[in-house]
Short mmCIF file of C-alpha atoms and ligand atoms in Angstrom, two decimals:
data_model
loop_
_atom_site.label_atom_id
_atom_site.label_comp_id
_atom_site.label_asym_id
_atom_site.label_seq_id
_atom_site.Cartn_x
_atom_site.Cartn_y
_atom_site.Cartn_z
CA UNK A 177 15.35 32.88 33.97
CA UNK A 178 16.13 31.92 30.18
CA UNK A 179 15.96 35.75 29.56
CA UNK A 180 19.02 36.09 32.10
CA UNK A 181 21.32 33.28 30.83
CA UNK A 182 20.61 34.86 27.26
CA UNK A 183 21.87 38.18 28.96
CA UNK A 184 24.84 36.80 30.63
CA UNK A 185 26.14 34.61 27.58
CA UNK A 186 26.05 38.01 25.74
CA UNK A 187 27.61 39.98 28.29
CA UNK A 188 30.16 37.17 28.10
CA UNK A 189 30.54 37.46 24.36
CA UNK A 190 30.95 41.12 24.31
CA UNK A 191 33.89 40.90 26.76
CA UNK A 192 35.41 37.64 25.02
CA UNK A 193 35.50 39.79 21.52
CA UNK A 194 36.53 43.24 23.07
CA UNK A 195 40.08 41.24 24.54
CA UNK A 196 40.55 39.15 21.19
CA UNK A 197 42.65 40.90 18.55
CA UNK A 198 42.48 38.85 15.58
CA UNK A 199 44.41 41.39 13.82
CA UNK A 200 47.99 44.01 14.25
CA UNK A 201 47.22 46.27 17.23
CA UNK A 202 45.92 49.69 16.70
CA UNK A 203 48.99 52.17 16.58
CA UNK A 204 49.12 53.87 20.22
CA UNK A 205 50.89 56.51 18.68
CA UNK A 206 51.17 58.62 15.56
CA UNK A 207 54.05 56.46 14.20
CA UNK A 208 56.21 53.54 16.18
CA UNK A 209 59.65 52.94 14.12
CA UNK A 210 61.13 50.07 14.30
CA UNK A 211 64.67 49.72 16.16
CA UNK A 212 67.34 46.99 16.88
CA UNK A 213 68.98 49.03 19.61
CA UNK A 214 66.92 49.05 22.32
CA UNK A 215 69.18 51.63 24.30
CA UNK A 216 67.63 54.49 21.83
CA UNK A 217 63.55 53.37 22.47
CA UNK A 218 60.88 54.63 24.62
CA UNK A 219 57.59 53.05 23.82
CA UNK A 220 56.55 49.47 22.24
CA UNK A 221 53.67 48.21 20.79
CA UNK A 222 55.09 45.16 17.91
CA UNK A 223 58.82 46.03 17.78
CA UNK A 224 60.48 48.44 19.94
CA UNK A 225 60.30 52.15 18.84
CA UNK A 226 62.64 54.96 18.07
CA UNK A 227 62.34 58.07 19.85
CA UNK A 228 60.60 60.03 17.55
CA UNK A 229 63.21 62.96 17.42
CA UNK A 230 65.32 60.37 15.98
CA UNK A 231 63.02 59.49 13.29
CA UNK A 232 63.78 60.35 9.55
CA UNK A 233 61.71 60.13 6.23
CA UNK A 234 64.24 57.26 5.45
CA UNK A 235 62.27 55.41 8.11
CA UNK A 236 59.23 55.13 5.89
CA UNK A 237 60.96 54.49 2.84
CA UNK A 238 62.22 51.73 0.45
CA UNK A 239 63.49 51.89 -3.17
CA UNK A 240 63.29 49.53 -6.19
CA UNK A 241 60.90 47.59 -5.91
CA UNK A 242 60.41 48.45 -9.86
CA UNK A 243 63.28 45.65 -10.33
CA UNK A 244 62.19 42.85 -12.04
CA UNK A 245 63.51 39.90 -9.71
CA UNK A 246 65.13 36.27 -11.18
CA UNK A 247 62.68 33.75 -11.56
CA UNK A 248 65.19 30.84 -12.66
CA UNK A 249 64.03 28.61 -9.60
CA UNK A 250 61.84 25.11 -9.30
CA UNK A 251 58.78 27.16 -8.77
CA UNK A 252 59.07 30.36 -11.60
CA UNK A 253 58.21 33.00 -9.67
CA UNK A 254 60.13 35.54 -7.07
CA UNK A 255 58.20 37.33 -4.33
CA UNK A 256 60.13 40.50 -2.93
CA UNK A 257 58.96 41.50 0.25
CA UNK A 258 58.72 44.89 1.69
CA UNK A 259 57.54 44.59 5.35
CA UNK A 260 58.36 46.09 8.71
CA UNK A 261 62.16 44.60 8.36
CA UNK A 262 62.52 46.88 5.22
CA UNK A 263 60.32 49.66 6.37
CA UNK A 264 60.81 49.95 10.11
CA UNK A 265 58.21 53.10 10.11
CA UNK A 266 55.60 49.90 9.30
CA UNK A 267 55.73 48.86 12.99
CA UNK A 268 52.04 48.68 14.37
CA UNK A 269 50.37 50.21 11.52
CA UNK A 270 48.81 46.44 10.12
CA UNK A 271 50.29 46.78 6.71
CA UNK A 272 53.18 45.89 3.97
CA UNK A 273 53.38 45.16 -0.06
CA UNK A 274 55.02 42.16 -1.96
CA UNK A 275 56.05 42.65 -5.65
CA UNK A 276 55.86 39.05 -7.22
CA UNK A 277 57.40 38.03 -10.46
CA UNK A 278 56.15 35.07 -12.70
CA UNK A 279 58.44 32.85 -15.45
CA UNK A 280 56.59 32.67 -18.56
CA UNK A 281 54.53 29.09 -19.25
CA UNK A 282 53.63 28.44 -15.28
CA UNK A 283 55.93 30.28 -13.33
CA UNK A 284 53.52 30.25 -10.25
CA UNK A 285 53.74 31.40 -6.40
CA UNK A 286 52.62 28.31 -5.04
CA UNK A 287 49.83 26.95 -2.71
CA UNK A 288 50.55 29.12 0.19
CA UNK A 289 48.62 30.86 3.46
CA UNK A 290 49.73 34.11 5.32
CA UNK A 291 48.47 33.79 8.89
CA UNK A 292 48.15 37.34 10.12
CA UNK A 293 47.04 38.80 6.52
CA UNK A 294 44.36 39.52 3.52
CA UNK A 295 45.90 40.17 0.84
CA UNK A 296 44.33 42.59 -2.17
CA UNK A 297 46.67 41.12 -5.51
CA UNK A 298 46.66 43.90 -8.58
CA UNK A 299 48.05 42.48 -11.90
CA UNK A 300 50.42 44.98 -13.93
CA UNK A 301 51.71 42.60 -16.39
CA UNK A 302 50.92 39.41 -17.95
CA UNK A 303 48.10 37.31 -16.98
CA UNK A 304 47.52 34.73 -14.21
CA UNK A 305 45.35 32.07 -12.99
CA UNK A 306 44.79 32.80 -9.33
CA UNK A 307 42.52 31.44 -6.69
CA UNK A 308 41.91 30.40 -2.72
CA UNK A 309 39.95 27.72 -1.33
CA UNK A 310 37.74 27.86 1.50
CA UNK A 311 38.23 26.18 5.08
CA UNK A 312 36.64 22.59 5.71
CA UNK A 313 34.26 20.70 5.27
CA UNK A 314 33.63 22.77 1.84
CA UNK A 315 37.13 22.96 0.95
CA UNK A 316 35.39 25.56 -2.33
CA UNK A 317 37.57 27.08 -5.02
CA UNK A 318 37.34 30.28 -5.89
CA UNK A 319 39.17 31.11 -9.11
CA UNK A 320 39.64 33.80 -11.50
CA UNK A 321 42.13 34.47 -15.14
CA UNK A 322 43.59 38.26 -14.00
CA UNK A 323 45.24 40.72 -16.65
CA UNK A 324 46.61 43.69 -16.89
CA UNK A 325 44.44 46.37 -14.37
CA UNK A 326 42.41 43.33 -12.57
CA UNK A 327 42.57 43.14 -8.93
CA UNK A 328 41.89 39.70 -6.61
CA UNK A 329 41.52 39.26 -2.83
CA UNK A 330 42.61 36.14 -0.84
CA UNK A 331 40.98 36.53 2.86
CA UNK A 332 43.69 36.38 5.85
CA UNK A 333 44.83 32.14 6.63
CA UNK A 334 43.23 30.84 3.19
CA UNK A 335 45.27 28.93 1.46
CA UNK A 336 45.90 30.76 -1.78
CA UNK A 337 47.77 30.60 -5.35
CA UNK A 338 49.21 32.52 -8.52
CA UNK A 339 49.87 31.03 -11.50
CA UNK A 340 51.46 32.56 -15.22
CA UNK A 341 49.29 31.04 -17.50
CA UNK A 342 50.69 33.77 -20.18
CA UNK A 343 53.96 33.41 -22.98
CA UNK A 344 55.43 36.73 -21.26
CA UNK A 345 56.45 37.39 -17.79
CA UNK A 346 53.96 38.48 -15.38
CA UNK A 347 54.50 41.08 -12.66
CA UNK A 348 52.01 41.62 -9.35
CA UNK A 349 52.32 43.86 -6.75
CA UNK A 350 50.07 42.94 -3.46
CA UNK A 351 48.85 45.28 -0.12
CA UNK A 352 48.85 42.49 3.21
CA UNK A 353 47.18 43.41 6.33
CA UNK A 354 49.92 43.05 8.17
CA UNK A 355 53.27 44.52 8.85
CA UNK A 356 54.23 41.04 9.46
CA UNK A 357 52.14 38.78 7.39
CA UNK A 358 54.36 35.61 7.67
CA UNK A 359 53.83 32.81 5.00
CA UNK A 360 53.28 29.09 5.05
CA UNK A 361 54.16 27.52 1.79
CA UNK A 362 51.82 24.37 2.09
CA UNK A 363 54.74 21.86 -0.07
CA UNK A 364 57.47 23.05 1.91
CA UNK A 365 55.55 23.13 5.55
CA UNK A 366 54.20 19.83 4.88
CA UNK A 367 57.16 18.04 2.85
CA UNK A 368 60.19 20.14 3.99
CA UNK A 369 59.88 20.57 7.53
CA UNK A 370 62.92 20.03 9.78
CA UNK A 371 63.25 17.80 10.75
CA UNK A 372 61.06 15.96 8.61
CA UNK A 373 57.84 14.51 9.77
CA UNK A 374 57.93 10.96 9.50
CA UNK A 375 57.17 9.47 6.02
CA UNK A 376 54.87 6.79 7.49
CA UNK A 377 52.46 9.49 8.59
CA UNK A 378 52.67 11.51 5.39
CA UNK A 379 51.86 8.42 3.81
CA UNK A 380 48.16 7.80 5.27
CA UNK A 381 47.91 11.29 5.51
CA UNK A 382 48.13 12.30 1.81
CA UNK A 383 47.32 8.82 0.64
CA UNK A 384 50.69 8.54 -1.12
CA UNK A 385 52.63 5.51 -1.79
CA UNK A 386 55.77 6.02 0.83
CA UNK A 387 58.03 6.33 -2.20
CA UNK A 388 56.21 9.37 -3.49
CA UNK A 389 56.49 10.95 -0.07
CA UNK A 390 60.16 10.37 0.26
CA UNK A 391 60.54 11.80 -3.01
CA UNK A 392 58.84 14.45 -2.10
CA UNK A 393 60.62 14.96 0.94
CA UNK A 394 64.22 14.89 -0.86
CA UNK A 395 62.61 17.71 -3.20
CA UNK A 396 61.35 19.81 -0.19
CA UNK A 397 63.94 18.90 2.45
CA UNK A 398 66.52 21.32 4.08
CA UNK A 399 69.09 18.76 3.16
CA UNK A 400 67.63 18.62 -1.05
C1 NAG B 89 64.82 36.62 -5.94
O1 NAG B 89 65.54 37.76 -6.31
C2 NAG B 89 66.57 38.11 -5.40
C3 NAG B 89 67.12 39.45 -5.82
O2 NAG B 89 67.62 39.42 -7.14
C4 NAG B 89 67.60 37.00 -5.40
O3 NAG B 89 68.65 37.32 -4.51
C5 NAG B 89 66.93 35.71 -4.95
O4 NAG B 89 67.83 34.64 -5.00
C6 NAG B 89 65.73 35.42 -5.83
N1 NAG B 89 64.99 34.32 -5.22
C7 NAG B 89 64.66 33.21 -5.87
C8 NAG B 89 63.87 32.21 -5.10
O5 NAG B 89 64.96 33.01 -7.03
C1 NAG B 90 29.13 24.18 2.66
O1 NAG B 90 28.52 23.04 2.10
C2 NAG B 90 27.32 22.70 2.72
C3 NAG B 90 26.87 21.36 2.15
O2 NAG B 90 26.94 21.36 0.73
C4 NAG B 90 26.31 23.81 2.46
O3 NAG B 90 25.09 23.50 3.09
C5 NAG B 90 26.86 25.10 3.06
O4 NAG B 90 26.01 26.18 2.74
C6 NAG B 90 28.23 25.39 2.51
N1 NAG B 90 28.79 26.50 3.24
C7 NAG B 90 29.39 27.52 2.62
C8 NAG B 90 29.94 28.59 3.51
O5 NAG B 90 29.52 27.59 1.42
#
């Protein structure tokens, strides 16, 4: 009898993980391109597709992401994102690249999570402090200094950071598994949201006087 249950709950557990897709679907299809105008389609998996005798190498490319990006903002850094809006021959193959720039002295990408993607970081310039921490109850940092030629991974949801610890600016370029990863910048979620969550819960939540958190929320806020 126990031997049976045992059976069924892994019956059950083999059809539970064989309909979840934690991840971008397969590609059905050699190649799915991405199109607005849904009048020239035929197939979709992610975004709708273009025929494929309307497809072009221009589909699967993108050009300058050698250009070193402005970094004058609150945070010091500049992430330029080349995902399935820029490269509509992504659609449904589970992948994209960033290209992040770092302000001397700190310039930092900020404590952030990407919900559909890992993301493999490799350093060209400069040199950063980088690091993700773990999911409750352990809430463990893993950290690591990265030059020139060093390579980090932050596993997909983690909450993640980058930081220019160097004099000169620092330049990263970084593969996500996702054509879509999406991004959740924790400050701005959390502080900036609109409209804003009310300060009172912030408060206990965060254990912040409520002056803090409404200073907070003027820095984040769509109305800053
Ligand atoms: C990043 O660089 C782009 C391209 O130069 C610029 O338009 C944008 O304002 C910059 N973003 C930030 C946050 O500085
Ligand atoms: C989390 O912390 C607990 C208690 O210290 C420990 O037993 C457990 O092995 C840790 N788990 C991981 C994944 O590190």
């Amino acid at each position: 009898m126990k031997a049976i249950h045992f059976l069924v709950f892994f019956v059950l557990l083999a059809l539970a993980s064989s309909f979840a897709s934690a991840f971008d679907p397969s590609p059905l299809q050699d190649f799915c391109v991405a199109i607005d105008d849904t009048n020239l389609n035929v197939l979709v998996n992610g975004k709708f597709c273009k025929n494929p005798k309307y497809v072009t190498a221009d589909d699967f490319f993108y050009r300058g992401l050698n250009i070193p990006r402005p970094t004058n903002n609150p945070v010091g850094s500049n992430v330029t994102a080349v995902n399935v809006d820029q490269i509509p021959g992504l659609n449904t193959l589970g992948i994209s690249v960033v290209r992040i720039d770092y302000a001397p002295n700190g310039g930092q990408n900020p404590p952030h999570t990407h919900p559909r993607a890992t993301e493999i970081l490799f350093v060209q310039e400069g040199t950063l402090y980088v690091g993700f921490v773990t999911s409750n109850p352990n809430n463990t940092l893993f950290s690591k200094i990265l030059n020139p030629g060093d390579v980090f991974v932050f596993p997909i949801g983690l909450i993640h950071f980058q930081v220019n610890i160097g004099k000169i600016n620092a330049v990263a370029f970084a593969g996500l598994s996702s054509q879509n990863p999406g991004v959740i910048t924790i400050a701005n979620a959390v502080f900036g949201s609109n409209p804003p969550i009310n300060p009172f819960a912030l408060s206990r939540a965060f254990q912040l006087d409520l002056n803090v958190v409404k200073d907070l929320q003027a820095k984040f806020g769509s109305n800053k």
